[in-house]
Coordinates of C-alpha atoms and ligand atoms in Angstrom, one line a residue:
M27 CA -7.1 24.2 -33.0
N28 CA -7.5 21.1 -35.0
G29 CA -11.0 20.8 -36.6
Q30 CA -12.6 23.8 -35.0
T31 CA -14.8 24.3 -38.1
N32 CA -15.2 20.7 -39.0
N33 CA -18.2 19.6 -36.9
L34 CA -19.6 17.7 -39.8
G35 CA -16.7 15.4 -39.9
G36 CA -17.3 14.6 -36.2
N37 CA -13.8 15.8 -35.4
F38 CA -14.9 16.9 -31.9
V39 CA -16.2 13.6 -30.8
T40 CA -14.8 12.1 -27.7
R41 CA -15.6 8.5 -27.1
L42 CA -15.7 6.9 -23.7
S43 CA -15.9 3.1 -23.4
F44 CA -16.5 1.2 -20.1
W45 CA -14.6 -2.1 -20.0
G46 CA -14.9 -2.7 -16.2
V47 CA -17.3 -1.1 -13.7
R48 CA -17.3 -3.4 -10.6
G49 CA -15.6 -2.3 -7.4
S50 CA -13.3 -4.2 -5.0
T51 CA -13.3 -7.6 -6.7
P52 CA -14.5 -9.1 -9.9
T53 CA -17.9 -11.0 -9.8
V54 CA -19.1 -14.0 -11.8
D55 CA -22.5 -14.4 -10.2
P56 CA -25.2 -14.5 -12.9
A57 CA -27.1 -11.9 -10.9
T58 CA -24.4 -9.4 -11.7
W59 CA -24.0 -10.1 -15.5
R60 CA -26.0 -7.3 -16.8
Y61 CA -23.9 -4.5 -15.3
G62 CA -20.8 -6.7 -15.5
G63 CA -18.2 -8.2 -13.2
N64 CA -14.9 -6.8 -14.4
T65 CA -13.1 -4.3 -12.2
P66 CA -12.4 -0.7 -13.3
C67 CA -11.1 0.1 -16.7
L68 CA -12.2 2.9 -19.0
E69 CA -10.9 3.9 -22.4
L70 CA -11.2 7.4 -23.7
T71 CA -10.5 8.4 -27.3
A72 CA -10.1 12.1 -27.8
P73 CA -10.9 14.0 -31.0
D74 CA -7.2 14.3 -31.8
G75 CA -6.9 10.5 -31.6
T76 CA -5.2 10.5 -28.2
Q77 CA -6.0 7.2 -26.4
I78 CA -6.2 7.3 -22.6
I79 CA -7.0 4.3 -20.4
L80 CA -8.2 5.0 -16.9
D81 CA -7.3 2.2 -14.4
C82 CA -6.1 -1.3 -15.0
G83 CA -8.7 -3.5 -13.4
T84 CA -9.7 -6.8 -14.9
G85 CA -11.6 -4.9 -17.7
L86 CA -8.2 -4.1 -19.1
R87 CA -7.7 -7.8 -20.2
V88 CA -10.9 -7.5 -22.3
L89 CA -9.7 -4.3 -23.8
G90 CA -6.4 -6.0 -24.6
S91 CA -8.2 -8.8 -26.3
R92 CA -9.9 -6.4 -28.7
W93 CA -6.7 -4.3 -29.2
A94 CA -6.7 -2.8 -32.6
A95 CA -3.3 -1.2 -32.4
R96 CA -4.9 2.1 -33.4
N97 CA -2.3 4.1 -31.7
P98 CA 1.4 4.0 -31.6
E99 CA 1.2 5.4 -28.0
T100 CA -1.3 4.9 -25.2
H101 CA -1.5 6.9 -22.0
I102 CA -2.7 5.0 -18.9
L103 CA -3.8 6.9 -15.8
V104 CA -3.9 4.7 -12.6
T105 CA -5.9 6.2 -9.7
H106 CA -4.3 4.0 -7.0
F107 CA -2.8 0.6 -6.3
H108 CA -5.6 -1.4 -4.7
W109 CA -6.0 -4.8 -6.4
D110 CA -9.2 -3.9 -8.3
H111 CA -7.4 -1.1 -10.1
I112 CA -4.2 -3.0 -11.1
Q113 CA -5.1 -6.6 -11.5
G114 CA -5.6 -6.5 -15.2
I115 CA -2.0 -5.5 -15.9
P116 CA -0.3 -8.9 -16.1
F117 CA -3.2 -10.1 -18.4
F118 CA -3.0 -7.1 -20.8
A119 CA -1.6 -8.7 -24.0
P120 CA -0.5 -5.4 -25.7
L121 CA 2.2 -5.0 -22.9
Y122 CA 3.9 -8.1 -24.4
S123 CA 4.4 -6.7 -27.8
E124 CA 7.6 -4.7 -28.6
S125 CA 5.8 -2.4 -31.0
N126 CA 3.6 -0.8 -28.4
R127 CA 4.5 2.2 -26.3
F128 CA 2.8 3.0 -23.0
H129 CA 3.0 6.0 -20.7
F130 CA 1.8 5.3 -17.2
Y131 CA 0.8 8.0 -14.7
S132 CA 0.1 7.7 -11.0
F133 CA 1.2 9.1 -7.6
R134 CA 4.0 8.3 -5.3
S135 CA 2.7 6.1 -2.5
K136 CA 4.2 6.9 0.9
H137 CA 4.2 3.1 1.5
L138 CA 6.3 2.4 -1.6
G139 CA 8.3 5.7 -2.2
H140 CA 10.0 6.4 -5.5
D141 CA 8.8 4.7 -8.6
S142 CA 5.6 3.4 -6.9
L143 CA 3.8 2.2 -9.9
Q144 CA 6.8 0.4 -11.4
Q145 CA 7.2 -1.3 -8.0
V146 CA 3.5 -2.4 -8.2
F147 CA 4.1 -3.9 -11.6
E148 CA 7.2 -5.8 -10.4
T149 CA 5.7 -7.0 -7.2
Q150 CA 2.5 -8.4 -8.6
M151 CA 4.5 -10.3 -11.2
A152 CA 7.1 -11.5 -8.7
M153 CA 7.5 -15.2 -8.0
P154 CA 5.5 -17.1 -7.0
Y155 CA 2.5 -14.9 -7.8
F156 CA 2.8 -15.0 -11.6
P157 CA 4.6 -17.3 -14.0
V158 CA 6.7 -14.7 -15.8
D159 CA 8.3 -11.5 -14.5
M160 CA 8.2 -8.0 -15.9
S161 CA 11.1 -8.6 -18.3
A162 CA 8.5 -10.5 -20.5
M163 CA 6.6 -7.3 -21.0
T164 CA 8.5 -6.0 -24.0
A165 CA 6.4 -3.0 -24.8
K166 CA 8.1 0.3 -24.2
K167 CA 7.0 1.7 -20.8
R168 CA 7.5 5.1 -19.3
F169 CA 6.3 5.8 -15.7
M170 CA 5.4 9.3 -14.5
E171 CA 4.6 10.6 -11.1
V172 CA 1.7 12.9 -10.8
S173 CA 0.8 14.9 -7.7
G174 CA -2.6 16.2 -6.7
G175 CA -3.2 19.7 -8.0
E176 CA -1.1 19.1 -11.1
S177 CA -2.2 19.8 -14.7
F178 CA -0.5 18.5 -17.8
C179 CA -1.4 18.1 -21.5
I180 CA -1.5 15.0 -23.6
G181 CA -2.0 16.1 -27.2
E182 CA -4.8 18.6 -27.2
N183 CA -6.2 17.4 -23.9
R184 CA -5.6 18.8 -20.5
I185 CA -5.4 16.4 -17.5
T186 CA -5.8 17.6 -13.9
A187 CA -5.3 15.4 -10.9
R188 CA -6.5 15.8 -7.4
H189 CA -6.3 13.6 -4.3
L190 CA -9.4 11.9 -3.1
N191 CA -10.3 10.6 0.3
H192 CA -9.4 6.9 0.3
P193 CA -7.3 4.5 2.4
Q194 CA -3.6 4.7 1.1
G195 CA -4.6 7.5 -1.3
C196 CA -6.2 7.8 -4.7
L197 CA -6.3 10.3 -7.5
G198 CA -9.3 11.7 -9.3
F199 CA -8.8 12.9 -12.9
R200 CA -10.3 15.7 -15.0
I201 CA -9.8 15.3 -18.7
E202 CA -10.6 18.3 -20.8
T203 CA -10.9 17.3 -24.5
P204 CA -12.1 19.5 -27.4
G205 CA -15.2 17.1 -27.4
G206 CA -16.0 17.7 -23.8
T207 CA -14.8 17.3 -20.2
I208 CA -14.9 14.0 -18.3
V209 CA -14.2 13.7 -14.6
Y210 CA -13.3 10.3 -13.1
A211 CA -13.7 10.2 -9.4
T212 CA -13.8 6.7 -8.1
D213 CA -12.8 5.3 -4.7
N214 CA -13.6 8.4 -2.7
E215 CA -15.4 8.9 0.6
P216 CA -17.1 12.3 1.2
G217 CA -16.7 13.9 4.6
D218 CA -13.3 15.6 4.4
A219 CA -14.2 19.2 3.8
K220 CA -11.0 20.2 2.0
L221 CA -11.0 17.1 -0.3
D222 CA -14.8 17.5 -0.9
A223 CA -14.2 21.1 -2.0
E224 CA -11.4 20.0 -4.3
L225 CA -13.5 17.3 -5.9
Q226 CA -16.2 19.9 -6.5
Q227 CA -13.6 22.1 -8.3
L228 CA -12.3 19.1 -10.3
A229 CA -15.9 18.4 -11.5
A230 CA -16.8 22.0 -12.3
D231 CA -19.0 22.1 -15.3
A232 CA -18.0 18.7 -16.4
D233 CA -20.0 17.0 -19.2
I234 CA -19.6 13.7 -17.4
L235 CA -18.9 13.0 -13.8
I236 CA -18.1 9.4 -13.1
N237 CA -18.5 9.0 -9.4
D238 CA -18.0 6.2 -6.9
A239 CA -21.5 4.8 -6.0
Q240 CA -20.5 1.6 -4.3
Y241 CA -22.8 1.8 -1.3
T242 CA -26.4 2.9 -0.5
P243 CA -26.7 6.2 1.4
E244 CA -27.7 4.1 4.5
Q245 CA -24.7 1.9 4.3
L246 CA -22.4 4.9 3.9
A247 CA -23.8 6.5 7.0
T248 CA -23.5 3.3 9.1
T249 CA -21.7 0.0 8.5
R250 CA -19.5 1.1 5.6
R251 CA -18.4 4.4 7.0
G252 CA -14.6 4.9 6.7
W253 CA -14.3 2.3 3.9
G254 CA -13.4 4.9 1.4
H255 CA -16.4 4.9 -0.9
S256 CA -19.4 6.9 -1.8
S257 CA -23.1 6.6 -2.8
W258 CA -25.4 7.7 -5.6
R259 CA -26.8 10.5 -3.3
E260 CA -23.3 12.0 -2.7
G261 CA -22.7 11.8 -6.5
V262 CA -25.9 13.8 -7.0
I263 CA -24.7 16.4 -4.4
V264 CA -21.3 16.8 -6.1
A265 CA -22.9 16.9 -9.6
R266 CA -25.3 19.6 -8.6
A267 CA -22.8 21.7 -6.7
A268 CA -20.2 21.4 -9.5
G269 CA -22.7 22.0 -12.3
A270 CA -21.9 18.7 -14.0
K271 CA -24.3 17.7 -16.7
T272 CA -24.3 13.9 -16.5
L273 CA -23.6 11.7 -13.6
V274 CA -22.4 8.1 -14.0
L275 CA -22.7 5.8 -11.0
F276 CA -19.6 3.6 -10.9
H277 CA -17.6 1.0 -8.8
H278 CA -20.7 -1.1 -8.1
D279 CA -20.4 -3.2 -4.9
P280 CA -19.6 -6.9 -5.6
D281 CA -22.6 -7.8 -3.5
S282 CA -24.9 -5.5 -5.5
T283 CA -27.0 -7.6 -7.9
D284 CA -28.2 -6.0 -11.2
R285 CA -31.6 -5.4 -9.6
M286 CA -30.0 -3.6 -6.7
V287 CA -28.0 -1.4 -9.1
D288 CA -31.3 -0.8 -11.0
G289 CA -32.8 0.4 -7.7
L290 CA -29.9 2.8 -7.0
L291 CA -30.1 4.2 -10.6
H292 CA -33.9 4.7 -10.2
Q293 CA -33.4 6.6 -7.0
A294 CA -30.7 8.8 -8.4
R295 CA -32.8 9.6 -11.5
E296 CA -35.5 11.0 -9.2
E297 CA -33.0 13.5 -7.9
F298 CA -30.9 14.4 -11.0
D299 CA -31.9 14.7 -14.6
S300 CA -29.1 12.8 -16.4
V301 CA -27.8 9.7 -14.6
F302 CA -26.4 6.4 -15.9
A303 CA -25.2 3.4 -14.0
A304 CA -22.0 2.3 -15.6
S305 CA -22.2 -1.0 -17.3
E306 CA -19.7 -3.1 -19.2
G307 CA -19.8 -2.4 -22.9
M308 CA -21.4 1.0 -22.5
V309 CA -20.0 3.6 -24.8
I310 CA -20.7 7.3 -24.3
T311 CA -19.9 9.8 -27.1
L312 CA -19.9 13.5 -26.6
G313 CA -19.2 16.5 -28.7
S314 CA -21.3 15.4 -31.7
A315 CA -22.5 18.2 -34.1
D316 CA -25.8 18.7 -32.3
G317 CA -24.1 18.9 -28.9
K318 CA -26.0 15.9 -27.6
L319 CA -24.5 13.3 -25.4
E320 CA -25.2 9.8 -26.5
A321 CA -24.9 6.6 -24.6
H322 CA -24.9 3.3 -26.4
M323 CA -25.2 -0.1 -24.9
P324 CA -24.9 -3.5 -26.5
E325 CA -28.3 -4.3 -27.9
T326 CA -29.4 -6.8 -25.2
R327 CA -28.3 -4.6 -22.4
T328 CA -30.3 -1.7 -23.9
A329 CA -33.3 -3.9 -24.0
M330 CA -32.9 -4.7 -20.3
R331 CA -32.8 -1.0 -19.5
R332 CA -36.4 -1.0 -20.5
E333 CA -36.8 -3.8 -18.1
A334 CA -38.2 -5.9 -20.8
Q335 CA -38.9 -9.6 -20.4
F336 CA -38.6 -11.8 -23.5
R337 CA -41.0 -14.5 -24.5
A338 CA -38.9 -17.6 -25.2
R339 CA -39.2 -21.2 -26.2
V340 CA -36.6 -23.2 -24.3
S341 CA -35.6 -26.8 -24.9
G342 CA -33.1 -29.1 -23.2
I343 CA -32.6 -32.2 -21.1
T344 CA -34.1 -32.8 -17.6
E345 CA -32.2 -34.1 -14.7
G346 CA -33.8 -37.5 -15.4
G347 CA -32.5 -37.5 -19.0
H348 CA -35.7 -36.6 -20.8
A349 CA -36.0 -34.0 -23.5
F350 CA -38.3 -31.1 -22.7
E351 CA -39.5 -28.0 -24.4
E352 CA -41.5 -25.2 -22.8
E353 CA -42.6 -21.6 -23.2
T354 CA -41.4 -19.1 -20.7
V355 CA -40.0 -15.6 -20.1
V356 CA -36.3 -14.7 -20.0
R357 CA -35.2 -12.0 -17.6
D358 CA -31.9 -10.5 -16.6
L359 CA -30.6 -11.0 -20.1
A360 CA -26.9 -10.0 -20.7
I361 CA -24.4 -10.8 -23.4
Q362 CA -23.0 -13.6 -21.4
G363 CA -26.1 -15.3 -20.2
A364 CA -29.5 -15.0 -18.6
M365 CA -31.7 -16.2 -15.8
I366 CA -34.7 -18.3 -17.0
S367 CA -37.6 -19.5 -15.1
L368 CA -38.5 -23.1 -16.0
A369 CA -41.2 -25.6 -15.0
H370 CA -38.8 -28.4 -15.9
C371 CA -35.6 -28.9 -13.9
P372 CA -32.8 -29.2 -16.5
R373 CA -29.6 -31.1 -15.8
L374 CA -26.7 -29.0 -14.5
Q375 CA -24.2 -28.3 -17.3
S376 CA -26.5 -29.7 -19.9
E377 CA -27.1 -27.7 -23.1
L378 CA -30.2 -25.4 -23.5
Q379 CA -31.6 -23.9 -26.7
V380 CA -33.3 -20.6 -26.3
M381 CA -35.5 -19.1 -29.1
M382 CA -36.4 -15.6 -28.1
E383 CA -38.4 -12.7 -29.6
T384 CA -36.8 -9.3 -29.2
E385 CA -38.1 -6.0 -30.2
G386 CA -35.5 -3.8 -31.7
A387 CA -35.5 -0.6 -33.7
N388 CA -36.3 -2.6 -36.8
G389 CA -39.3 -4.5 -35.4
I390 CA -39.6 -8.0 -33.9
K391 CA -36.6 -10.3 -34.4
T392 CA -36.1 -13.9 -33.4
M393 CA -32.9 -14.7 -31.6
K394 CA -31.6 -18.2 -31.4
L395 CA -29.1 -18.8 -28.6
R396 CA -27.4 -21.9 -27.2
G397 CA -26.0 -22.1 -23.7
Y398 CA -25.1 -24.2 -20.7
V399 CA -26.9 -24.5 -17.4
V400 CA -24.6 -23.2 -14.8
R401 CA -26.9 -22.7 -11.8
I402 CA -30.3 -24.0 -10.7
D403 CA -32.3 -22.4 -7.9
A404 CA -35.4 -24.5 -7.3
D405 CA -38.4 -22.7 -5.9
E406 CA -40.5 -25.6 -4.6
K407 CA -43.4 -23.4 -3.6
K408 CA -44.0 -22.2 -7.2
G409 CA -42.8 -25.5 -8.7
H410 CA -40.4 -23.6 -10.9
S411 CA -36.6 -23.5 -11.2
S412 CA -34.7 -20.3 -11.7
V413 CA -32.0 -21.4 -14.1
G414 CA -28.7 -19.5 -14.9
V415 CA -27.5 -20.0 -18.4
V416 CA -24.2 -19.0 -20.0
F417 CA -24.5 -18.5 -23.7
T418 CA -21.9 -20.0 -26.0
E419 CA -23.4 -18.7 -29.3
Ligands
LIG709 ZN1 -11.7 0.3 -6.1
LIG710 ZN1 -9.5 1.5 -3.6

């Protein structure tokens, strides 16, 4: 096997990047910025260089915009055909370049029949839903049907698919790489004994189990029963029974704010040792020489995981047109923006300057950011406004 003795060279490292983690529909609400609003898309790079993309939600567009053409061929596994898992396809720039080659894998829908995934492509780009049709996608495309229970190899990696319990069907995937095993089980509702047992098998001894955690256990038992999703608690049950090492909560509800997801993560961590809540930009590497699993977040998100608040000096223009400057704290900081509590009420869409002190690995640093006011929630009782800012630099 390639690189069996070459641990020092990092030959065994499998890298998993999260480009979209939100379920059902993308969100742009500032209260969801930190975990991110793009719908499901993951990218896995195996030790042998094989590139596998899981699902084609709106996160796929972002992946396409950072495309490095590292691979002559890319393999794309599509769990099912609901909007949130396919909507990135027409906006995935690498599909419009002749030099790229894609292999797509999904199941045959009983509603579509033969060539289901190809039909999905054609239909979502049909007039008048999209300005160009599929003939504009000049990349080479091959579509393959996978049935539940099937296993196949891509390079040195073994893929196994199993059906999950979801309206109109869904596949879960187990990807065994020389760097470790990842199981992707989103859009699944527990409660079907046969399918539950199959998921447990699929997740057996996985290094990472990415599991649907859209609802709270209470919602799952009442108002959201039968909607085809799961909860952090069910994820813990599967992870324990299967002997999975790390659980990743995924497919966050569009109505779940960052603080709500923080709460779900907190509860899950009380029940299981190693849990992450998937967030956009998160990268997990496994299979490093010391056998440790590492998760990296973009710096500002990592800071938020410590629930830090940053002291900041903010300056801008008030609604009445006067310049102001004040000291405050910044919370809910993400790459795209932040919520800032201000005594002054800035003008909507005016520019704000934010000077912030952040504590990183190398000591205290000052960050200077410029952004625009996109939302103001006035709290008259406290005499403060909660101001949503989108950063432009
Ligand atoms: Zn979904
Ligand atoms: Zn779905």
